[in-house]
């Protein structure tokens, strides 16, 4: 299943170069949220400044070894404001304040950025070690996810998401149309395999909203009473649907055994939830009879 993890604080480390033409590292901010630069020595508030911040940010503050940055509203990725942090010893550290490229309607930014000038210092070495361990953990998670997703059902869902239904054993049994209040249109096709051992659902998504992007937060396959989740494979043609009519497909494949229970065949419901506010966007009821 596609799911969203519980969000963790977004903390990042920056290791500065000793070169005299020091690179200006990016700092990613989100409107109304304070981003903290944590330094190794106190900063000089009189000589720490951001260019063209008026009306867009609260005044930048130096508080001991910390610099506080708070934008009044979201920035666009093309907005790049220069921030010059001056340390107590006169060292000048340049940064570029911007926002991350939006691939969903979920906003992300740096909550804390730890700035290290000396890579060999004990705290920097320890931070670098934690960075390496975190990357290793992320790679292990990716490998495990790919291992679990290396299945026939995921391969079939991938073909359906690409619109290659003729290359699969599925045929359409019925279809429906949903239109959400936000302007996103879902044409839902329910399919069954020729040998009746699998079912599939294809959501053809078209984002007719003139301004708002759309993306999938989570899909759930539950028994009709909502008490038990059932396994399925999911693939999507993209992660993000831009406004103004961008379209694509989300495909789900499940085995016939997903309908089975000790008391007889269960009726199932497949639901899609939107990224951001988590609202249910489309759903379809599935019955074992569609495999007949």
Short mmCIF file of C-alpha atoms in Angstrom, two decimals:
data_model
loop_
_atom_site.label_atom_id
_atom_site.label_comp_id
_atom_site.label_asym_id
_atom_site.label_seq_id
_atom_site.Cartn_x
_atom_site.Cartn_y
_atom_site.Cartn_z
CA UNK A 1 0.00 0.00 0.00
CA UNK A 2 1.02 3.59 -0.50
CA UNK A 3 1.21 5.27 2.88
CA UNK A 4 2.50 8.38 4.60
CA UNK A 5 4.98 8.06 7.46
CA UNK A 6 4.66 10.09 10.62
CA UNK A 7 6.54 13.29 9.92
CA UNK A 8 9.86 13.81 11.74
CA UNK A 9 11.59 17.14 12.43
CA UNK A 10 13.42 18.21 9.28
CA UNK A 11 17.02 18.66 10.46
CA UNK A 12 19.95 18.93 8.08
CA UNK A 13 23.73 19.40 8.29
CA UNK A 14 25.85 21.73 6.12
CA UNK A 15 29.63 21.35 5.93
CA UNK A 16 31.33 24.51 4.71
CA UNK A 17 34.29 24.66 2.37
CA UNK A 18 37.58 26.34 3.39
CA UNK A 19 37.78 27.97 -0.03
CA UNK A 20 37.85 31.79 0.03
CA UNK A 21 35.02 31.89 -2.56
CA UNK A 22 32.74 29.98 -0.25
CA UNK A 23 29.64 28.46 -1.88
CA UNK A 24 26.29 29.87 -0.76
CA UNK A 25 24.36 26.86 0.51
CA UNK A 26 20.58 26.72 0.06
CA UNK A 27 18.32 27.00 3.10
CA UNK A 28 14.72 25.88 2.45
CA UNK A 29 11.93 27.74 4.26
CA UNK A 30 8.14 27.52 4.58
CA UNK A 31 5.79 30.43 5.23
CA UNK A 32 4.95 30.98 8.90
CA UNK A 33 7.53 28.44 10.15
CA UNK A 34 10.83 29.39 11.80
CA UNK A 35 13.99 27.90 10.34
CA UNK A 36 16.98 27.84 12.70
CA UNK A 37 20.62 27.99 11.60
CA UNK A 38 22.70 26.49 14.42
CA UNK A 39 26.30 27.73 14.35
CA UNK A 40 29.50 26.71 16.14
CA UNK A 41 30.09 30.20 17.57
CA UNK A 42 27.94 33.29 18.25
CA UNK A 43 26.89 35.47 15.34
CA UNK A 44 27.18 39.24 15.02
CA UNK A 45 23.63 40.58 14.76
CA UNK A 46 24.77 43.97 13.45
CA UNK A 47 26.52 42.41 10.47
CA UNK A 48 24.04 39.61 9.75
CA UNK A 49 21.56 40.64 7.09
CA UNK A 50 19.27 39.42 4.33
CA UNK A 51 18.72 41.31 1.10
CA UNK A 52 15.18 42.35 0.06
CA UNK A 53 13.51 40.75 3.08
CA UNK A 54 11.13 43.62 3.86
CA UNK A 55 7.47 42.63 3.63
CA UNK A 56 8.36 38.98 3.07
CA UNK A 57 10.13 37.96 6.30
CA UNK A 58 10.20 38.80 9.94
CA UNK A 59 13.50 40.55 10.78
CA UNK A 60 16.34 38.01 10.86
CA UNK A 61 17.47 37.50 14.45
CA UNK A 62 20.78 36.36 15.91
CA UNK A 63 20.33 34.65 19.28
CA UNK A 64 23.68 33.45 20.53
CA UNK A 65 24.79 30.67 18.18
CA UNK A 66 21.48 30.62 16.34
CA UNK A 67 20.02 32.58 13.43
CA UNK A 68 16.21 32.64 13.18
CA UNK A 69 14.54 32.98 9.76
CA UNK A 70 10.74 33.26 9.45
CA UNK A 71 9.05 33.99 6.09
CA UNK A 72 5.61 35.58 6.29
CA UNK A 73 4.38 33.44 3.39
CA UNK A 74 5.59 30.65 1.12
CA UNK A 75 8.32 31.40 -1.39
CA UNK A 76 8.42 30.10 -4.94
CA UNK A 77 11.45 27.99 -5.96
CA UNK A 78 12.59 30.83 -8.23
CA UNK A 79 12.69 33.19 -5.21
CA UNK A 80 16.30 33.26 -4.00
CA UNK A 81 17.26 35.74 -1.29
CA UNK A 82 20.84 36.25 -0.17
CA UNK A 83 21.56 35.90 3.57
CA UNK A 84 24.96 36.87 4.94
CA UNK A 85 25.71 35.58 8.44
CA UNK A 86 28.73 37.15 10.16
CA UNK A 87 30.29 35.31 13.10
CA UNK A 88 31.80 36.96 16.15
CA UNK A 89 35.32 36.47 14.74
CA UNK A 90 34.35 38.32 11.54
CA UNK A 91 33.91 35.23 9.33
CA UNK A 92 31.18 35.77 6.74
CA UNK A 93 28.96 32.82 5.79
CA UNK A 94 26.72 33.27 2.70
CA UNK A 95 23.43 31.38 2.30
CA UNK A 96 20.61 31.42 -0.24
CA UNK A 97 17.11 31.38 1.28
CA UNK A 98 14.58 29.71 -1.02
CA UNK A 99 11.94 26.95 -1.11
CA UNK A 100 12.02 23.42 -2.38
CA UNK A 101 10.53 22.56 -5.75
CA UNK A 102 6.89 21.63 -5.18
CA UNK A 103 6.10 18.17 -6.52
CA UNK A 104 3.03 17.85 -4.27
CA UNK A 105 0.83 20.20 -2.30
CA UNK A 106 2.67 19.16 0.85
CA UNK A 107 5.06 21.90 2.05
CA UNK A 108 8.52 20.93 3.29
CA UNK A 109 11.40 23.04 4.55
CA UNK A 110 14.35 23.05 6.92
CA UNK A 111 13.43 23.32 10.58
CA UNK A 112 17.03 23.28 11.75
CA UNK A 113 20.27 23.53 9.77
CA UNK A 114 23.48 22.69 11.62
CA UNK A 115 26.40 24.62 10.09
CA UNK A 116 29.91 23.17 10.48
CA UNK A 117 33.05 25.04 9.36
CA UNK A 118 35.58 22.37 10.38
CA UNK A 119 34.81 18.90 9.08
CA UNK A 120 37.40 17.42 11.45
CA UNK A 121 35.86 18.89 14.60
CA UNK A 122 34.33 16.24 16.90
CA UNK A 123 30.75 17.52 16.53
CA UNK A 124 31.09 17.67 12.73
CA UNK A 125 32.54 14.15 12.57
CA UNK A 126 29.69 12.86 14.73
CA UNK A 127 27.08 14.68 12.61
CA UNK A 128 28.65 13.27 9.44
CA UNK A 129 28.50 9.78 10.93
CA UNK A 130 24.81 10.21 11.74
CA UNK A 131 24.23 11.46 8.18
CA UNK A 132 25.89 8.33 6.80
CA UNK A 133 23.88 6.05 9.09
CA UNK A 134 20.66 7.80 8.11
CA UNK A 135 21.45 7.44 4.39
CA UNK A 136 22.28 3.77 4.95
CA UNK A 137 18.95 3.27 6.72
CA UNK A 138 17.09 4.99 3.88
CA UNK A 139 18.84 2.79 1.31
CA UNK A 140 17.93 -0.33 3.27
CA UNK A 141 14.30 0.79 3.40
CA UNK A 142 14.32 1.39 -0.37
CA UNK A 143 15.86 -2.03 -1.06
CA UNK A 144 13.29 -3.72 1.19
CA UNK A 145 10.46 -1.81 -0.49
CA UNK A 146 11.67 -2.76 -3.96
CA UNK A 147 12.04 -6.38 -2.80
CA UNK A 148 8.45 -6.46 -1.55
CA UNK A 149 7.17 -4.73 -4.67
CA UNK A 150 8.94 -7.11 -7.03
CA UNK A 151 5.78 -9.14 -7.67
CA UNK A 152 3.53 -10.12 -10.55
CA UNK A 153 0.77 -7.88 -9.21
CA UNK A 154 3.04 -4.84 -9.13
CA UNK A 155 4.17 -5.57 -12.68
CA UNK A 156 0.55 -5.81 -13.82
CA UNK A 157 -0.34 -2.60 -11.97
CA UNK A 158 2.59 -0.90 -13.70
CA UNK A 159 1.26 -1.90 -17.13
CA UNK A 160 -2.26 -0.73 -16.26
CA UNK A 161 -0.92 2.60 -14.98
CA UNK A 162 0.79 3.08 -18.34
CA UNK A 163 -2.44 2.38 -20.20
CA UNK A 164 -1.19 -0.96 -21.56
CA UNK A 165 -4.32 -2.91 -20.62
CA UNK A 166 -4.09 -5.07 -23.76
CA UNK A 167 -0.80 -6.44 -22.48
CA UNK A 168 -2.48 -7.73 -19.32
CA UNK A 169 -5.05 -10.51 -18.72
CA UNK A 170 -7.67 -8.00 -17.54
CA UNK A 171 -10.93 -6.94 -19.13
CA UNK A 172 -13.23 -4.16 -17.94
CA UNK A 173 -16.37 -5.17 -16.06
CA UNK A 174 -17.83 -1.75 -15.23
CA UNK A 175 -16.87 1.92 -14.88
CA UNK A 176 -17.92 5.00 -12.92
CA UNK A 177 -17.13 8.72 -12.83
CA UNK A 178 -16.31 10.85 -9.76
CA UNK A 179 -15.82 14.62 -9.64
CA UNK A 180 -14.38 16.07 -6.44
CA UNK A 181 -15.29 19.57 -5.17
CA UNK A 182 -11.69 20.65 -5.84
CA UNK A 183 -12.11 19.99 -9.56
CA UNK A 184 -10.33 16.65 -9.86
CA UNK A 185 -12.07 14.10 -12.07
CA UNK A 186 -11.76 10.31 -11.60
CA UNK A 187 -12.89 7.79 -14.20
CA UNK A 188 -12.87 4.46 -12.35
CA UNK A 189 -12.57 1.19 -14.28
CA UNK A 190 -13.04 -2.13 -12.47
CA UNK A 191 -11.45 -5.09 -14.23
CA UNK A 192 -11.21 -8.84 -13.79
CA UNK A 193 -8.63 -11.29 -15.11
CA UNK A 194 -9.65 -13.82 -17.73
CA UNK A 195 -8.91 -16.77 -15.45
CA UNK A 196 -10.72 -15.01 -12.56
CA UNK A 197 -7.83 -15.10 -10.09
CA UNK A 198 -7.22 -11.32 -9.92
CA UNK A 199 -9.13 -8.04 -9.89
CA UNK A 200 -7.92 -4.56 -10.76
CA UNK A 201 -9.05 -0.95 -10.50
CA UNK A 202 -7.74 1.85 -12.70
CA UNK A 203 -8.34 5.48 -11.70
CA UNK A 204 -7.90 7.84 -14.65
CA UNK A 205 -7.18 11.11 -12.83
CA UNK A 206 -7.58 14.52 -14.46
CA UNK A 207 -6.85 17.64 -12.43
CA UNK A 208 -9.21 20.32 -13.74
CA UNK A 209 -8.45 22.71 -10.90
CA UNK A 210 -7.13 25.99 -12.35
CA UNK A 211 -4.66 26.59 -9.49
CA UNK A 212 -4.26 23.63 -7.11
CA UNK A 213 -1.98 20.61 -7.73
CA UNK A 214 -3.10 17.12 -6.75
CA UNK A 215 -1.23 14.07 -5.50
CA UNK A 216 -2.03 10.80 -3.76
CA UNK A 217 -1.34 10.49 -0.05
CA UNK A 218 -2.59 6.97 0.52
CA UNK A 219 -4.73 4.17 -0.88
CA UNK A 220 -6.58 1.71 1.35
CA UNK A 221 -8.33 -1.57 0.65
CA UNK A 222 -10.63 -2.52 3.52
CA UNK A 223 -13.44 -4.89 4.25
CA UNK A 224 -16.79 -3.15 3.86
CA UNK A 225 -17.17 -2.84 7.64
CA UNK A 226 -13.78 -1.09 7.82
CA UNK A 227 -12.35 -3.56 10.33
CA UNK A 228 -9.66 -5.28 8.28
CA UNK A 229 -7.16 -4.17 5.64
CA UNK A 230 -6.40 -6.39 2.66
CA UNK A 231 -3.20 -6.51 0.56
CA UNK A 232 -2.88 -5.03 -2.93
CA UNK A 233 -0.31 -3.71 -5.40
CA UNK A 234 -0.34 -0.09 -6.55
CA UNK A 235 1.40 1.79 -9.33
CA UNK A 236 0.87 5.35 -10.61
CA UNK A 237 1.91 6.99 -13.85
CA UNK A 238 3.21 9.98 -11.83
CA UNK A 239 3.45 11.39 -8.32
CA UNK A 240 2.01 14.81 -9.08
CA UNK A 241 -0.88 16.15 -11.18
CA UNK A 242 -0.49 19.81 -12.09
CA UNK A 243 -3.49 22.17 -12.38
CA UNK A 244 -5.13 23.01 -15.67
CA UNK A 245 -6.04 19.52 -16.86
CA UNK A 246 -2.97 17.33 -16.29
CA UNK A 247 -3.99 13.67 -16.36
CA UNK A 248 -2.56 10.27 -15.49
CA UNK A 249 -3.50 6.91 -14.03
CA UNK A 250 -3.38 5.05 -10.72
CA UNK A 251 -3.73 1.27 -10.93
CA UNK A 252 -4.43 -1.27 -8.17
CA UNK A 253 -4.24 -5.07 -8.52
CA UNK A 254 -5.41 -7.61 -5.94
CA UNK A 255 -5.62 -11.39 -5.76
CA UNK A 256 -8.97 -13.16 -5.53
CA UNK A 257 -7.90 -14.34 -2.08
CA UNK A 258 -8.29 -10.75 -0.82
CA UNK A 259 -12.06 -11.38 -0.75
CA UNK A 260 -11.74 -14.50 1.42
CA UNK A 261 -12.61 -14.70 5.10
CA UNK A 262 -13.60 -17.41 7.56
CA UNK A 263 -17.26 -16.46 7.25
CA UNK A 264 -17.33 -16.34 3.45
CA UNK A 265 -16.50 -13.81 0.72
CA UNK A 266 -16.08 -10.26 1.98
CA UNK A 267 -17.18 -7.13 0.16
CA UNK A 268 -14.29 -4.68 -0.09
CA UNK A 269 -13.92 -0.93 -0.54
CA UNK A 270 -10.92 0.73 -2.20
CA UNK A 271 -10.32 4.38 -1.22
CA UNK A 272 -7.96 7.12 -2.41
CA UNK A 273 -6.91 9.96 -0.10
CA UNK A 274 -5.43 13.28 -1.22
CA UNK A 275 -2.02 14.51 -0.08
CA UNK A 276 -2.16 17.57 2.15
CA UNK A 277 -5.56 17.57 3.86
CA UNK A 278 -6.02 13.78 3.76
CA UNK A 279 -9.56 13.98 2.37
CA UNK A 280 -11.04 10.95 0.62
CA UNK A 281 -11.20 11.68 -3.10
CA UNK A 282 -12.58 8.55 -4.75
CA UNK A 283 -13.73 5.10 -3.75
CA UNK A 284 -15.15 1.95 -5.26
CA UNK A 285 -16.88 -1.11 -3.78
CA UNK A 286 -15.61 -4.49 -4.94
CA UNK A 287 -17.49 -7.76 -4.79
CA UNK A 288 -16.21 -11.28 -5.42
CA UNK A 289 -18.94 -11.66 -8.05
CA UNK A 290 -16.98 -9.46 -10.47
CA UNK A 291 -14.61 -12.45 -10.92
CA UNK A 292 -17.41 -14.72 -12.13
#
